[in-house]
PDB file of C-alpha atoms in Angstrom:
ATOM      1  CA  MET F   1       2.980  -5.011 -32.700  1.00 77.00           C
ATOM      2  CA  ASP F   2       3.547  -5.536 -28.312  1.00 88.00           C
ATOM      3  CA  PHE F   3       2.511  -2.942 -26.275  1.00 92.00           C
ATOM      4  CA  GLU F   4       2.729  -4.359 -23.360  1.00 91.00           C
ATOM      5  CA  PRO F   5       5.947  -3.263 -22.517  1.00 92.00           C
ATOM      6  CA  TYR F   6       4.881   0.485 -22.638  1.00 94.00           C
ATOM      7  CA  ARG F   7       1.747  -0.714 -20.423  1.00 94.00           C
ATOM      8  CA  GLY F   8       4.026   0.413 -16.737  1.00 93.00           C
ATOM      9  CA  GLU F   9       5.417   3.832 -17.735  1.00 93.00           C
ATOM     10  CA  LEU F  10       1.734   4.448 -19.854  1.00 96.00           C
ATOM     11  CA  THR F  11       0.144   3.928 -16.125  1.00 96.00           C
ATOM     12  CA  ALA F  12       3.417   6.360 -13.954  1.00 95.00           C
ATOM     13  CA  PHE F  13       1.703   9.119 -16.616  1.00 96.00           C
ATOM     14  CA  CYS F  14      -1.921   8.885 -16.244  1.00 97.00           C
ATOM     15  CA  TYR F  15      -1.846   8.532 -12.818  1.00 97.00           C
ATOM     16  CA  ARG F  16       0.486  12.129 -13.263  1.00 96.00           C
ATOM     17  CA  MET F  17      -2.396  13.493 -15.007  1.00 97.00           C
ATOM     18  CA  LEU F  18      -5.606  12.589 -12.967  1.00 96.00           C
ATOM     19  CA  GLY F  19      -4.401  11.598  -9.224  1.00 96.00           C
ATOM     20  CA  SER F  20      -6.181   8.203  -9.384  1.00 97.00           C
ATOM     21  CA  VAL F  21      -4.331   4.530 -10.358  1.00 96.00           C
ATOM     22  CA  HIS F  22      -7.923   3.357 -11.299  1.00 96.00           C
ATOM     23  CA  GLU F  23      -8.692   6.140 -13.178  1.00 97.00           C
ATOM     24  CA  ALA F  24      -4.670   5.639 -14.897  1.00 97.00           C
ATOM     25  CA  GLU F  25      -5.427   1.421 -14.821  1.00 97.00           C
ATOM     26  CA  ASP F  26      -8.604   2.326 -17.440  1.00 97.00           C
ATOM     27  CA  LEU F  27      -7.371   4.909 -19.293  1.00 98.00           C
ATOM     28  CA  VAL F  28      -4.173   2.794 -20.177  1.00 98.00           C
ATOM     29  CA  GLN F  29      -6.657   0.359 -21.534  1.00 97.00           C
ATOM     30  CA  GLU F  30      -8.507   2.297 -23.782  1.00 97.00           C
ATOM     31  CA  THR F  31      -5.730   4.135 -24.742  1.00 98.00           C
ATOM     32  CA  LEU F  32      -3.867   0.066 -25.500  1.00 97.00           C
ATOM     33  CA  LEU F  33      -7.116  -0.610 -27.885  1.00 96.00           C
ATOM     34  CA  ARG F  34      -7.456   2.450 -29.396  1.00 96.00           C
ATOM     35  CA  ALA F  35      -3.990   1.135 -30.720  1.00 96.00           C
ATOM     36  CA  TRP F  36      -4.859  -1.426 -31.169  1.00 95.00           C
ATOM     37  CA  LYS F  37      -7.081  -0.098 -33.828  1.00 95.00           C
ATOM     38  CA  ALA F  38      -5.310   1.852 -35.308  1.00 94.00           C
ATOM     39  CA  ARG F  39      -2.246  -0.257 -35.544  1.00 92.00           C
ATOM     40  CA  ASP F  40      -2.539  -0.531 -39.097  1.00 91.00           C
ATOM     41  CA  ARG F  41      -2.777   3.442 -39.794  1.00 91.00           C
ATOM     42  CA  TYR F  42       0.959   3.798 -37.691  1.00 91.00           C
ATOM     43  CA  ASP F  43       4.061   5.166 -39.849  1.00 90.00           C
ATOM     44  CA  PRO F  44       6.692   5.103 -38.123  1.00 91.00           C
ATOM     45  CA  ALA F  45       8.471   7.164 -40.349  1.00 88.00           C
ATOM     46  CA  ARG F  46       6.309   9.749 -38.248  1.00 87.00           C
ATOM     47  CA  ALA F  47       7.094   8.214 -35.334  1.00 88.00           C
ATOM     48  CA  SER F  48       8.049   6.005 -32.781  1.00 92.00           C
ATOM     49  CA  VAL F  49       5.837   3.672 -30.913  1.00 94.00           C
ATOM     50  CA  ARG F  50       6.470   5.250 -27.893  1.00 94.00           C
ATOM     51  CA  THR F  51       5.958   8.450 -28.854  1.00 94.00           C
ATOM     52  CA  TRP F  52       2.943   7.339 -30.980  1.00 94.00           C
ATOM     53  CA  LEU F  53       1.388   6.235 -27.636  1.00 96.00           C
ATOM     54  CA  TYR F  54       1.608   9.177 -25.517  1.00 96.00           C
ATOM     55  CA  ARG F  55      -0.083  11.167 -28.190  1.00 95.00           C
ATOM     56  CA  ILE F  56      -3.121   8.652 -27.736  1.00 97.00           C
ATOM     57  CA  ALA F  57      -3.120   8.136 -24.064  1.00 97.00           C
ATOM     58  CA  THR F  58      -2.569  12.131 -23.462  1.00 97.00           C
ATOM     59  CA  ASN F  59      -5.765  12.289 -25.376  1.00 96.00           C
ATOM     60  CA  VAL F  60      -8.040   9.650 -23.790  1.00 97.00           C
ATOM     61  CA  CYS F  61      -6.650  11.898 -20.588  1.00 97.00           C
ATOM     62  CA  LEU F  62      -7.129  15.394 -21.309  1.00 97.00           C
ATOM     63  CA  THR F  63     -11.092  14.252 -22.539  1.00 97.00           C
ATOM     64  CA  ALA F  64     -11.328  11.855 -18.949  1.00 97.00           C
ATOM     65  CA  LEU F  65     -10.240  15.825 -17.330  1.00 96.00           C
ATOM     66  CA  GLU F  66     -12.656  17.857 -19.422  1.00 94.00           C
ATOM     67  CA  GLY F  67     -15.220  19.567 -15.702  1.00 87.00           C
ATOM     68  CA  ARG F  68     -13.437  18.182 -13.551  1.00 87.00           C
ATOM     69  CA  GLY F  69     -11.643  19.637 -10.495  1.00 84.00           C
ATOM     70  CA  ARG F  70      -8.677  18.289  -9.514  1.00 88.00           C
ATOM     71  CA  ARG F  71      -7.542  15.742  -6.438  1.00 94.00           C
ATOM     72  CA  PRO F  72      -6.258  16.933  -3.603  1.00 95.00           C
ATOM     73  CA  LEU F  73      -4.927  15.515  -0.188  1.00 95.00           C
ATOM     74  CA  PRO F  74      -6.546  17.513   2.826  1.00 96.00           C
ATOM     75  CA  SER F  75      -4.035  19.455   3.425  1.00 95.00           C
ATOM     76  CA  GLY F  76      -4.892  21.192   0.368  1.00 92.00           C
ATOM     77  CA  LEU F  77      -8.361  21.768   1.467  1.00 93.00           C
ATOM     78  CA  GLY F  78      -7.559  23.997   4.460  1.00 92.00           C
ATOM     79  CA  ARG F  79      -5.528  24.850   7.340  1.00 95.00           C
ATOM     80  CA  PRO F  80      -4.575  22.005   9.998  1.00 96.00           C
ATOM     81  CA  SER F  81      -6.845  21.959  12.689  1.00 96.00           C
ATOM     82  CA  GLY F  82      -5.176  22.101  16.778  1.00 94.00           C
ATOM     83  CA  ASP F  83      -8.555  19.215  17.737  1.00 96.00           C
ATOM     84  CA  VAL F  84      -7.217  15.977  18.212  1.00 95.00           C
ATOM     85  CA  GLU F  85     -10.050  14.701  19.573  1.00 95.00           C
ATOM     86  CA  ALA F  86     -12.188  16.641  16.101  1.00 96.00           C
ATOM     87  CA  ALA F  87     -15.053  13.914  15.117  1.00 95.00           C
ATOM     88  CA  LEU F  88     -13.026  11.827  11.905  1.00 94.00           C
ATOM     89  CA  MET F  89     -15.717  12.833   9.037  1.00 95.00           C
ATOM     90  CA  PRO F  90     -14.616  10.903   5.953  1.00 95.00           C
ATOM     91  CA  ALA F  91     -15.582  13.613   2.835  1.00 95.00           C
ATOM     92  CA  PRO F  92     -17.003  11.019   0.572  1.00 92.00           C
ATOM     93  CA  ASP F  93     -17.823  12.965  -2.161  1.00 93.00           C
ATOM     94  CA  VAL F  94     -14.016  14.712  -2.649  1.00 95.00           C
ATOM     95  CA  PRO F  95     -12.079  12.636  -5.212  1.00 95.00           C
ATOM     96  CA  TRP F  96      -9.479  12.349  -2.640  1.00 96.00           C
ATOM     97  CA  LEU F  97      -5.625  11.696  -4.430  1.00 97.00           C
ATOM     98  CA  GLU F  98      -4.565   7.960  -4.924  1.00 97.00           C
ATOM     99  CA  PRO F  99      -1.215   6.305  -3.537  1.00 97.00           C
ATOM    100  CA  PHE F 100       0.261   4.795  -6.722  1.00 96.00           C
ATOM    101  CA  PRO F 101       1.431   0.695  -5.913  1.00 95.00           C
ATOM    102  CA  ASP F 102       5.256   0.237  -7.072  1.00 93.00           C
ATOM    103  CA  ALA F 103       5.641  -3.706  -6.784  1.00 91.00           C
ATOM    104  CA  ARG F 104       2.702  -3.305  -9.234  1.00 91.00           C
ATOM    105  CA  PHE F 105       4.152  -1.804 -11.874  1.00 88.00           C
ATOM    106  CA  ASP F 106       7.636  -0.879 -13.687  1.00 78.00           C
ATOM    107  CA  VAL F 107       8.475   2.403 -13.301  1.00 76.00           C
ATOM    108  CA  GLU F 108      12.088   3.749 -14.045  1.00 69.00           C
ATOM    109  CA  ALA F 109      11.343   7.913 -13.704  1.00 60.00           C
ATOM    110  CA  ARG F 110      10.057   7.400  -8.923  1.00 65.00           C
ATOM    111  CA  ALA F 111      10.896  11.304  -8.106  1.00 65.00           C
ATOM    112  CA  ASP F 112       8.091  12.689 -10.293  1.00 82.00           C
ATOM    113  CA  LEU F 113       5.613  10.262  -8.354  1.00 89.00           C
ATOM    114  CA  ARG F 114       5.813  11.481  -4.854  1.00 91.00           C
ATOM    115  CA  LEU F 115       2.826  12.176  -4.001  1.00 92.00           C
ATOM    116  CA  ALA F 116       3.368  15.770  -2.956  1.00 90.00           C
ATOM    117  CA  TRP F 117       4.394  16.043  -6.572  1.00 91.00           C
ATOM    118  CA  VAL F 118       1.175  14.379  -7.614  1.00 94.00           C
ATOM    119  CA  ALA F 119      -1.683  16.818  -5.415  1.00 93.00           C
ATOM    120  CA  ALA F 120       0.633  20.304  -6.156  1.00 92.00           C
ATOM    121  CA  VAL F 121       0.180  19.132 -10.419  1.00 93.00           C
ATOM    122  CA  GLN F 122      -3.352  18.518  -9.889  1.00 93.00           C
ATOM    123  CA  VAL F 123      -3.919  22.338  -9.314  1.00 91.00           C
ATOM    124  CA  LEU F 124      -2.828  22.609 -13.382  1.00 94.00           C
ATOM    125  CA  PRO F 125      -4.753  23.159 -16.268  1.00 94.00           C
ATOM    126  CA  ALA F 126      -5.303  19.141 -18.036  1.00 96.00           C
ATOM    127  CA  ARG F 127      -2.835  21.377 -20.938  1.00 96.00           C
ATOM    128  CA  GLN F 128      -0.402  22.728 -18.518  1.00 96.00           C
ATOM    129  CA  ARG F 129      -0.336  19.049 -16.791  1.00 95.00           C
ATOM    130  CA  ALA F 130       0.096  17.317 -19.901  1.00 97.00           C
ATOM    131  CA  VAL F 131       3.058  19.252 -20.669  1.00 97.00           C
ATOM    132  CA  LEU F 132       4.645  19.191 -17.828  1.00 96.00           C
ATOM    133  CA  VAL F 133       4.408  15.726 -17.052  1.00 96.00           C
ATOM    134  CA  LEU F 134       5.166  14.957 -21.239  1.00 96.00           C
ATOM    135  CA  ARG F 135       8.840  17.706 -21.292  1.00 95.00           C
ATOM    136  CA  GLU F 136      10.044  17.385 -17.372  1.00 92.00           C
ATOM    137  CA  VAL F 137       9.757  14.132 -16.897  1.00 91.00           C
ATOM    138  CA  LEU F 138       9.529  12.404 -19.948  1.00 92.00           C
ATOM    139  CA  ALA F 139      11.716  13.978 -21.262  1.00 93.00           C
ATOM    140  CA  PHE F 140       9.832  14.446 -24.918  1.00 95.00           C
ATOM    141  CA  THR F 141      11.388  17.398 -27.215  1.00 96.00           C
ATOM    142  CA  ALA F 142       9.312  20.845 -27.360  1.00 97.00           C
ATOM    143  CA  ALA F 143       8.466  19.922 -31.072  1.00 95.00           C
ATOM    144  CA  GLU F 144       7.581  15.702 -30.036  1.00 95.00           C
ATOM    145  CA  VAL F 145       4.467  17.212 -27.132  1.00 96.00           C
ATOM    146  CA  ALA F 146       3.140  19.755 -29.568  1.00 96.00           C
ATOM    147  CA  GLY F 147       2.832  17.251 -32.172  1.00 92.00           C
ATOM    148  CA  GLN F 148       0.956  14.779 -29.567  1.00 93.00           C
ATOM    149  CA  LEU F 149      -0.809  17.721 -27.859  1.00 94.00           C
ATOM    150  CA  GLY F 150      -2.015  19.552 -31.836  1.00 93.00           C
ATOM    151  CA  THR F 151      -0.491  22.604 -31.223  1.00 95.00           C
ATOM    152  CA  THR F 152       2.823  24.811 -31.612  1.00 96.00           C
ATOM    153  CA  VAL F 153       6.508  24.343 -29.882  1.00 97.00           C
ATOM    154  CA  ALA F 154       5.841  27.919 -29.162  1.00 97.00           C
ATOM    155  CA  ALA F 155       2.495  27.262 -27.530  1.00 97.00           C
ATOM    156  CA  VAL F 156       4.287  24.067 -25.110  1.00 97.00           C
ATOM    157  CA  ASN F 157       6.702  26.206 -24.781  1.00 97.00           C
ATOM    158  CA  SER F 158       4.901  28.547 -23.741  1.00 97.00           C
ATOM    159  CA  ALA F 159       2.887  26.489 -21.084  1.00 97.00           C
ATOM    160  CA  LEU F 160       5.478  24.857 -19.833  1.00 97.00           C
ATOM    161  CA  GLN F 161       7.029  27.966 -18.741  1.00 96.00           C
ATOM    162  CA  ARG F 162       3.214  29.004 -17.208  1.00 95.00           C
ATOM    163  CA  ALA F 163       3.583  24.849 -15.273  1.00 94.00           C
ATOM    164  CA  ARG F 164       6.652  25.854 -13.541  1.00 92.00           C
ATOM    165  CA  ALA F 165       6.346  28.828 -12.704  1.00 92.00           C
ATOM    166  CA  ALA F 166       3.173  27.678 -10.505  1.00 89.00           C
ATOM    167  CA  LEU F 167       5.048  25.525  -9.104  1.00 86.00           C
ATOM    168  CA  ALA F 168       7.355  26.992  -8.315  1.00 82.00           C
ATOM    169  CA  GLY F 169       6.458  27.127  -4.283  1.00 68.00           C
ATOM    170  CA  VAL F 170       6.620  23.076  -4.487  1.00 69.00           C
ATOM    171  CA  GLY F 171       9.126  21.289  -2.236  1.00 59.00           C
ATOM    172  CA  ASP F 172      11.680  19.332  -4.548  1.00 58.00           C
ATOM    173  CA  ALA F 173      10.506  15.868  -5.141  1.00 54.00           C
ATOM    174  CA  ASP F 174      14.397  14.846  -5.368  1.00 55.00           C
ATOM    175  CA  ALA F 175      14.707  15.837  -1.645  1.00 61.00           C
ATOM    176  CA  VAL F 176      12.831  12.595  -0.564  1.00 70.00           C
ATOM    177  CA  GLY F 177      14.863   9.416   0.644  1.00 67.00           C
ATOM    178  CA  GLU F 178      14.532   6.552  -1.201  1.00 77.00           C
ATOM    179  CA  PRO F 179      13.241   3.262   0.564  1.00 83.00           C
ATOM    180  CA  ASP F 180      16.154   1.334  -0.601  1.00 83.00           C
ATOM    181  CA  ASP F 181      18.462   4.010   1.731  1.00 90.00           C
ATOM    182  CA  PRO F 182      19.707   2.777   3.936  1.00 93.00           C
ATOM    183  CA  ALA F 183      19.456   5.666   6.695  1.00 94.00           C
ATOM    184  CA  VAL F 184      15.753   5.972   5.052  1.00 95.00           C
ATOM    185  CA  ARG F 185      15.249   2.309   5.910  1.00 95.00           C
ATOM    186  CA  ALA F 186      17.025   2.494   9.142  1.00 96.00           C
ATOM    187  CA  VAL F 187      14.249   5.229   9.773  1.00 97.00           C
ATOM    188  CA  VAL F 188      11.310   4.185   8.834  1.00 97.00           C
ATOM    189  CA  GLN F 189      11.934   0.776  10.970  1.00 96.00           C
ATOM    190  CA  ARG F 190      12.499   1.903  13.934  1.00 97.00           C
ATOM    191  CA  TYR F 191       9.124   4.161  13.539  1.00 98.00           C
ATOM    192  CA  VAL F 192       7.496   0.123  12.605  1.00 97.00           C
ATOM    193  CA  ARG F 193       9.072  -1.094  16.288  1.00 96.00           C
ATOM    194  CA  ALA F 194       7.650   1.524  18.039  1.00 97.00           C
ATOM    195  CA  PHE F 195       4.354   1.714  16.088  1.00 97.00           C
ATOM    196  CA  GLU F 196       3.673  -1.846  16.869  1.00 95.00           C
ATOM    197  CA  ALA F 197       5.109  -1.280  20.233  1.00 95.00           C
ATOM    198  CA  ALA F 198       2.177   2.055  20.670  1.00 95.00           C
ATOM    199  CA  ASP F 199       5.188   3.977  22.278  1.00 97.00           C
ATOM    200  CA  VAL F 200       4.699   7.463  21.266  1.00 98.00           C
ATOM    201  CA  PRO F 201       7.705   9.693  22.637  1.00 98.00           C
ATOM    202  CA  ALA F 202       9.999   7.075  20.768  1.00 98.00           C
ATOM    203  CA  LEU F 203       7.928   8.029  17.976  1.00 98.00           C
ATOM    204  CA  VAL F 204       7.764  11.151  17.791  1.00 98.00           C
ATOM    205  CA  ARG F 205      11.531  11.827  18.347  1.00 98.00           C
ATOM    206  CA  LEU F 206      11.247  10.000  14.837  1.00 98.00           C
ATOM    207  CA  LEU F 207       9.454  13.410  14.018  1.00 98.00           C
ATOM    208  CA  ALA F 208      10.467  16.455  12.113  1.00 97.00           C
ATOM    209  CA  ASP F 209       9.748  19.888  13.833  1.00 97.00           C
ATOM    210  CA  ASP F 210       6.790  20.324  11.681  1.00 97.00           C
ATOM    211  CA  ALA F 211       5.584  17.324  10.272  1.00 98.00           C
ATOM    212  CA  VAL F 212       2.208  16.604   9.024  1.00 97.00           C
ATOM    213  CA  LEU F 213      -0.461  13.539   9.756  1.00 98.00           C
ATOM    214  CA  GLU F 214      -3.355  13.740   7.362  1.00 97.00           C
ATOM    215  CA  MET F 215      -5.587  10.829   6.517  1.00 96.00           C
ATOM    216  CA  PRO F 216      -8.308  10.751   3.594  1.00 96.00           C
ATOM    217  CA  PRO F 217     -10.928  10.610   3.235  1.00 96.00           C
ATOM    218  CA  VAL F 218     -11.036  12.559   6.267  1.00 96.00           C
ATOM    219  CA  PRO F 219     -10.298  16.279   5.703  1.00 95.00           C
ATOM    220  CA  LEU F 220      -8.755  16.751   8.945  1.00 95.00           C
ATOM    221  CA  TRP F 221      -5.103  17.192   8.780  1.00 97.00           C
ATOM    222  CA  TYR F 222      -2.343  18.300  11.716  1.00 98.00           C
ATOM    223  CA  ARG F 223       1.087  19.620  11.917  1.00 98.00           C
ATOM    224  CA  GLY F 224       3.595  19.526  14.428  1.00 98.00           C
ATOM    225  CA  SER F 225       5.307  16.297  16.647  1.00 98.00           C
ATOM    226  CA  ARG F 226       2.835  17.500  19.031  1.00 97.00           C
ATOM    227  CA  ASP F 227      -0.464  17.039  17.410  1.00 98.00           C
ATOM    228  CA  TYR F 228      -0.077  14.047  16.135  1.00 98.00           C
ATOM    229  CA  GLY F 229       1.934  12.017  18.852  1.00 98.00           C
ATOM    230  CA  ARG F 230      -1.069  13.213  20.694  1.00 97.00           C
ATOM    231  CA  PHE F 231      -2.710  11.821  17.430  1.00 98.00           C
ATOM    232  CA  LEU F 232      -1.241   8.855  17.892  1.00 97.00           C
ATOM    233  CA  GLN F 233      -2.143   8.892  21.385  1.00 97.00           C
ATOM    234  CA  ARG F 234      -5.252   8.362  20.495  1.00 97.00           C
ATOM    235  CA  VAL F 235      -5.299   6.112  17.578  1.00 96.00           C
ATOM    236  CA  PHE F 236      -3.689   3.702  20.154  1.00 96.00           C
ATOM    237  CA  ARG F 237      -6.772   4.133  22.904  1.00 95.00           C
ATOM    238  CA  MET F 238      -9.660   3.415  20.689  1.00 93.00           C
ATOM    239  CA  ARG F 239      -8.130   0.998  18.735  1.00 92.00           C
ATOM    240  CA  GLY F 240      -5.231  -0.895  21.726  1.00 91.00           C
ATOM    241  CA  THR F 241      -1.988  -2.105  21.132  1.00 91.00           C
ATOM    242  CA  GLY F 242       0.095  -4.551  19.877  1.00 92.00           C
ATOM    243  CA  TRP F 243      -0.879  -3.766  16.078  1.00 95.00           C
ATOM    244  CA  SER F 244       0.985  -5.333  13.072  1.00 95.00           C
ATOM    245  CA  VAL F 245       2.666  -3.665  10.083  1.00 96.00           C
ATOM    246  CA  ARG F 246       3.443  -4.405   6.400  1.00 95.00           C
ATOM    247  CA  GLU F 247       6.788  -2.057   4.846  1.00 96.00           C
ATOM    248  CA  LEU F 248       5.870  -1.089   1.314  1.00 95.00           C
ATOM    249  CA  THR F 249       6.034   1.813  -0.870  1.00 94.00           C
ATOM    250  CA  ALA F 250       4.120   4.177  -2.323  1.00 96.00           C
ATOM    251  CA  ASN F 251       4.966   6.801  -5.143  1.00 94.00           C
ATOM    252  CA  GLY F 252       8.749   5.880  -4.683  1.00 92.00           C
ATOM    253  CA  GLN F 253       8.338   6.307  -0.567  1.00 94.00           C
ATOM    254  CA  PRO F 254       8.536   3.863   2.566  1.00 96.00           C
ATOM    255  CA  ALA F 255       5.318   3.166   2.881  1.00 97.00           C
ATOM    256  CA  LEU F 256       3.126   0.637   6.151  1.00 97.00           C
ATOM    257  CA  ALA F 257       0.464  -1.278   5.767  1.00 97.00           C
ATOM    258  CA  ALA F 258      -0.992  -0.775   9.566  1.00 97.00           C
ATOM    259  CA  TYR F 259      -3.131  -3.731  10.773  1.00 97.00           C
ATOM    260  CA  ALA F 260      -5.255  -2.804  13.870  1.00 96.00           C
ATOM    261  CA  PRO F 261      -5.656  -5.548  16.273  1.00 94.00           C
ATOM    262  CA  GLU F 262      -8.945  -7.711  16.998  1.00 92.00           C
ATOM    263  CA  PRO F 263     -10.931  -8.295  20.156  1.00 89.00           C
ATOM    264  CA  GLY F 264     -10.302 -12.220  19.859  1.00 85.00           C
ATOM    265  CA  GLY F 265      -7.370 -12.315  18.064  1.00 88.00           C
ATOM    266  CA  GLY F 266      -5.078 -11.560  15.684  1.00 91.00           C
ATOM    267  CA  CYS F 267      -5.139  -8.672  13.150  1.00 95.00           C
ATOM    268  CA  ARG F 268      -7.275  -6.667  10.367  1.00 95.00           C
ATOM    269  CA  LEU F 269      -5.951  -3.729   7.492  1.00 97.00           C
ATOM    270  CA  HIS F 270      -6.459  -0.410   9.339  1.00 96.00           C
ATOM    271  CA  THR F 271      -5.035   1.432   6.454  1.00 97.00           C
ATOM    272  CA  LEU F 272      -2.008   2.504   3.846  1.00 98.00           C
ATOM    273  CA  GLN F 273       0.058   5.326   6.119  1.00 98.00           C
ATOM    274  CA  VAL F 274       3.047   6.950   3.344  1.00 97.00           C
ATOM    275  CA  LEU F 275       5.807   8.338   4.831  1.00 97.00           C
ATOM    276  CA  THR F 276       8.656  11.263   3.689  1.00 95.00           C
ATOM    277  CA  VAL F 277      11.113  10.920   5.527  1.00 96.00           C
ATOM    278  CA  THR F 278      14.025  13.599   4.599  1.00 93.00           C
ATOM    279  CA  GLY F 279      16.886  15.224   6.809  1.00 92.00           C
ATOM    280  CA  GLY F 280      16.760  11.474   9.342  1.00 94.00           C
ATOM    281  CA  ARG F 281      13.341  12.587   9.863  1.00 96.00           C
ATOM    282  CA  VAL F 282       9.163  11.875   9.056  1.00 97.00           C
ATOM    283  CA  ALA F 283       7.999  15.237   7.376  1.00 96.00           C
ATOM    284  CA  HIS F 284       5.113  14.052   5.954  1.00 97.00           C
ATOM    285  CA  ASN F 285       2.395  10.775   7.038  1.00 98.00           C
ATOM    286  CA  VAL F 286      -0.349  10.407   4.443  1.00 98.00           C
ATOM    287  CA  VAL F 287      -2.508   8.041   6.293  1.00 98.00           C
ATOM    288  CA  PHE F 288      -5.155   5.893   3.162  1.00 97.00           C
ATOM    289  CA  ALA F 289      -7.995   4.213   5.688  1.00 94.00           C
ATOM    290  CA  ASP F 290     -10.590   3.324   0.690  1.00 93.00           C
ATOM    291  CA  PRO F 291     -10.537  -0.113   0.396  1.00 93.00           C
ATOM    292  CA  ARG F 292     -10.243   0.883  -2.862  1.00 94.00           C
ATOM    293  CA  VAL F 293      -6.486   2.156  -2.250  1.00 96.00           C
ATOM    294  CA  PHE F 294      -6.370  -1.555  -0.635  1.00 96.00           C
ATOM    295  CA  ASP F 295      -7.502  -2.992  -2.600  1.00 95.00           C
ATOM    296  CA  ALA F 296      -4.956  -1.384  -5.765  1.00 95.00           C
ATOM    297  CA  PHE F 297      -1.675  -2.731  -3.235  1.00 96.00           C
ATOM    298  CA  GLU F 298      -3.167  -5.970  -3.285  1.00 95.00           C
ATOM    299  CA  LEU F 299      -2.779  -6.374   0.442  1.00 95.00           C
ATOM    300  CA  GLU F 300      -4.346  -9.083   3.079  1.00 92.00           C
ATOM    301  CA  GLY F 301      -7.397  -8.313   4.817  1.00 93.00           C
ATOM    302  CA  ALA F 302      -5.941  -9.966   7.686  1.00 90.00           C
ATOM    303  CA  ILE F 303      -3.098 -11.678   9.086  1.00 87.00           C
ATOM    304  CA  PRO F 304      -3.686 -14.555  12.755  1.00 84.00           C
ATOM    305  CA  GLY F 305      -1.369 -11.836  14.642  1.00 67.00           C
ATOM    306  CA  GLY F 306       2.132 -12.020  15.514  1.00 59.00           C
ATOM    307  CA  GLU F 307       4.955  -9.381  13.499  1.00 62.00           C
ATOM    308  CA  PHE F 308       5.310  -9.313   8.989  1.00 59.00           C
ATOM    309  CA  ARG F 309       8.458 -10.694   7.908  1.00 49.00           C
ATOM    310  CA  ARG F 310      10.493  -8.752   7.662  1.00 48.00           C
ATOM    311  CA  GLU F 311      14.000  -8.241   6.590  1.00 41.00           C
ATOM    312  CA  ARG F 312      17.038  -6.417   8.928  1.00 33.00           C
TER     313      ARG F 312
END
């Protein structure tokens, strides 16, 4: 039995459940190990290999989630700050939501990997979370999900109804522009050019009026193009100009690896920024500075200088 073709989608499933790609990879490894040990007991008359694997993965995730809180973004913990000069003090004790490195996994469904959607799902109780992902994202039947969770179809339908009601206020994930959409690419490339030039007015012109900027593991976050721009002025004042940016994707969204200039020349990796582009504007930027995130995206720690070569 070859389980490897399912690794990517199982990793995405576990990521949606836990909000951490590192934990997701560990749990998928445990899932596949359990499946390998139980392969002689697998009955193809009862379920497909895929359905059987998801039953194992679901139970592995539910066990991992016992007694745990959610993985938030800063915007899920309190009101936005109005002080763009506030101390940037990390909160390492918070289990922050992590981004998903698209390039490492072959996953078809991207809309329900959006950062905002995954963050919202983290609020749900674990079993509701599992029902929502299995039914709404992966399109398993209610009977299949009941079998995966060891419950009844009625209980699955009830949990799905409660999960939908809890997420009723979450924005439409499908409204977020795809990274390969020409209009989105144009916005991102203008943003990159302005960022590399440290041109704050040009950056602000690319922002939605109520654009959000947040920076886990720092719990501060800002709302509005004015504060967003004022904070970027602070960044360029502190770190200088001459940044270099590499374009990539995360969570099915445009993403940027930003490299800050070094005093002796060249640039060093500073942040991974995940952009939400809607209506031709950048509406949200989640800026990650955790080295574990950099490792998950297999990013170079430093570059000798000059811009990344990008397709135009």
